[in-house]
Amino acid sequence: MKATEANFDGLVGPTHNYAGLSYGNVASTNNQTTPSNPRLAALQGLEKMKALYDLGLVQGVLPPQERPDLATLRKLGFTGNDTQVLNKAAKQVPEILAACCSASSMWTANAATVSPSSDTGDGRVHFTPANLVNKFHRSIESLFTGKVLKKVFPDEQHFCHHSPLPGVSQFGDEGAANHTRFCKSYGEAGVELFVYGASGFNHPKSQCQPKHFPARQTREASEAIVRNHLLQKGQVVYAQQNPDVIDQGVFHNDVIAVGNKNILFCHEKSFLNQHAVYQQIKKAFNTKDFTIIEVPDNRITVKQAVNSYLFNSQLVSTPDKEILIVPSECEEHSDVSLFLGELVNGNMPISEVLPFDLRQSMKNGGGPACLRLRVVLSKSELDCVNQSCLFSSPLFKTLQNWINKHYRDKLSTQDLSDPLLLDESRNALDSLSRILGLGNIYHFQE
Ligand code: SUG
């Protein structure tokens, strides 16, 4: 079977801001309270989508969620009309208001874990929306994410949608940010690597835990997904993140490793028992044609990796080459830039590096890889995707105009209770739901 890998990027929402909501994510903490530029953020993301589309890759678009999330604020006891709810939350618990305004659903690598049909027992593409329980502002994404995925991948014959895992820390699930699939070609059965930060139920394997920052993904969450997605034992590898790097700001595995097809590009400190992990992947992959590009700490430290987001790159495959899509910060860190120069000029399979300015997202700890959800699709599955959500030149123009019309170019956390921002966001999303052919998906449209 012939298949292709599509990237579904999250559009940055109109309330994009820096509220310092993600303890353990260094950029989020460092940029707390600086003003954001939602318009620029959305345009930067859109330019990346356009560039990947121009490379001939299949590119999809996922919509932002409804923010400010008035329904959640009401659930938490803030009463009155919309303006009163916003004002009460801003006055009484501004942290809750900020959480209910975060545009964090843009990082669609955390939207779900996806297993392609060639890996699953029933020959369907399986989706499990991530519960994201480690952070309140992210936990309120999962139900709507499930709803959106069903609208974008509607056909039950080809697509199987699971519910998010139970919303407790033992099953903490952060989606594809901790999931990597290796394969010889996209249409063949692959090897799925599930990386976790800790065990949820305290069995002996959990002895190594980070000391400062939280481990967001549990092994039990990954195991539940493997069962639900009907994956076979021999094609699954579990690996524990190195707890020391979590403590240095590697809050998801995709901050320290990226893989695609038969290539794994990672830092030498990514996993516990790293060499045993390599052996397991190679054994499951079952051919010698597997390349590991391991970056030693004496070339690039974990700190440099976290600051440059080198490993939060997208490793994409065009018919003639493998390309690394990196954040432009990689060009500014001299050790990283030197390393990348050597990489493309050496005899490794990656032969091109393309930098992108995603600074607005990066300031919240979201690089190129965070912004996309990978979905491997056969031709017939691709035909069943909601076609209005697939990128094209006309859609690029439409979205560019839509962003320029509806988005502010400056937003600070003090602006989040502004009732005009609520109106602007709702108008924008109402119009977007028509552009993307999603119907009335938002609460305010009911
Ligand atoms: O969950 N940042 C996100 C970044 C997610 C990056 N995703 C991947 N690595 N796949 C997070 O920590 C910050 C929001 C704020 O502080 O305003 C935030 O949610």
PDB file of C-alpha atoms and ligand atoms in Angstrom, residues 17-22 25 28-29 102 104 107 109-110 135 137-138 174 177 216 251-252 254-255 309 312 364-367 369-370, ligand 1:
ATOM      1  CA  ASN A  17      -0.298  35.311  24.871  1.00  0.00           C
ATOM      2  CA  TYR A  18       2.511  34.673  27.332  1.00  0.00           C
ATOM      3  CA  ALA A  19       1.119  33.811  30.747  1.00  0.00           C
ATOM      4  CA  GLY A  20       3.878  31.560  32.085  1.00  0.00           C
ATOM      5  CA  LEU A  21       1.470  28.670  32.499  1.00  0.00           C
ATOM      6  CA  SER A  22       3.819  25.750  31.908  1.00  0.00           C
ATOM      7  CA  ASN A  25       8.892  24.602  30.127  1.00  0.00           C
ATOM      8  CA  SER A  28       7.064  29.680  28.950  1.00  0.00           C
ATOM      9  CA  THR A  29       8.413  30.701  32.369  1.00  0.00           C
ATOM     10  CA  SER A 102      -4.456  30.247  26.293  1.00  0.00           C
ATOM     11  CA  SER A 104      -2.131  26.389  23.490  1.00  0.00           C
ATOM     12  CA  TRP A 107       0.719  22.849  19.440  1.00  0.00           C
ATOM     13  CA  ALA A 109       1.812  17.554  18.419  1.00  0.00           C
ATOM     14  CA  ASN A 110       0.027  17.391  21.766  1.00  0.00           C
ATOM     15  CA  LYS A 135      -1.437  21.514  33.004  1.00  0.00           C
ATOM     16  CA  HIS A 137      -4.841  25.200  30.576  1.00  0.00           C
ATOM     17  CA  ARG A 138      -4.034  22.232  28.349  1.00  0.00           C
ATOM     18  CA  GLU A 174       0.711  14.406  26.006  1.00  0.00           C
ATOM     19  CA  ALA A 177       5.082  14.763  21.346  1.00  0.00           C
ATOM     20  CA  ARG A 216       4.063  14.695  31.961  1.00  0.00           C
ATOM     21  CA  PHE A 251       9.214  18.572  29.112  1.00  0.00           C
ATOM     22  CA  HIS A 252       8.376  16.420  26.065  1.00  0.00           C
ATOM     23  CA  ASP A 254      10.236  16.009  21.041  1.00  0.00           C
ATOM     24  CA  VAL A 255      12.447  18.633  22.697  1.00  0.00           C
ATOM     25  CA  TYR A 309      15.146  23.731  20.011  1.00  0.00           C
ATOM     26  CA  ASN A 312      12.153  20.132  17.966  1.00  0.00           C
ATOM     27  CA  ASN A 364       6.023  29.686  24.731  1.00  0.00           C
ATOM     28  CA  GLY A 365       8.244  26.647  24.134  1.00  0.00           C
ATOM     29  CA  GLY A 366       6.660  25.587  20.844  1.00  0.00           C
ATOM     30  CA  GLY A 367       8.936  24.913  17.862  1.00  0.00           C
ATOM     31  CA  ALA A 369       7.580  19.976  15.606  1.00  0.00           C
ATOM     32  CA  CYS A 370       5.171  21.152  18.323  1.00  0.00           C
TER      33      CYS A 370
HETATM   34  O1  SUG B   1       2.480  22.516  26.825  1.00  0.00           O
HETATM   35  N1  SUG B   1       3.390  25.848  26.177  1.00  0.00           N
HETATM   36  C1  SUG B   1       3.190  24.494  25.685  1.00  0.00           C
HETATM   37  C2  SUG B   1       4.210  24.143  24.624  1.00  0.00           C
HETATM   38  C3  SUG B   1       3.919  22.832  23.976  1.00  0.00           C
HETATM   39  C4  SUG B   1       5.030  22.382  23.105  1.00  0.00           C
HETATM   40  N2  SUG B   1       4.709  21.139  22.501  1.00  0.00           N
HETATM   41  C5  SUG B   1       5.595  20.155  22.225  1.00  0.00           C
HETATM   42  N3  SUG B   1       6.790  20.152  22.705  1.00  0.00           N
HETATM   43  N4  SUG B   1       5.178  19.192  21.495  1.00  0.00           N
HETATM   44  C6  SUG B   1       3.257  23.480  26.827  1.00  0.00           C
HETATM   45  O2  SUG B   1       4.104  23.662  27.719  1.00  0.00           O
HETATM   46  C7  SUG B   1       2.804  27.841  27.412  1.00  0.00           C
HETATM   47  C8  SUG B   1       1.601  28.747  27.615  1.00  0.00           C
HETATM   48  C9  SUG B   1       1.914  29.971  28.398  1.00  0.00           C
HETATM   49  O3  SUG B   1       2.817  29.962  29.228  1.00  0.00           O
HETATM   50  O4  SUG B   1       1.218  30.980  28.208  1.00  0.00           O
HETATM   51  C10 SUG B   1       2.456  26.463  26.880  1.00  0.00           C
HETATM   52  O5  SUG B   1       1.378  25.981  27.115  1.00  0.00           O
END
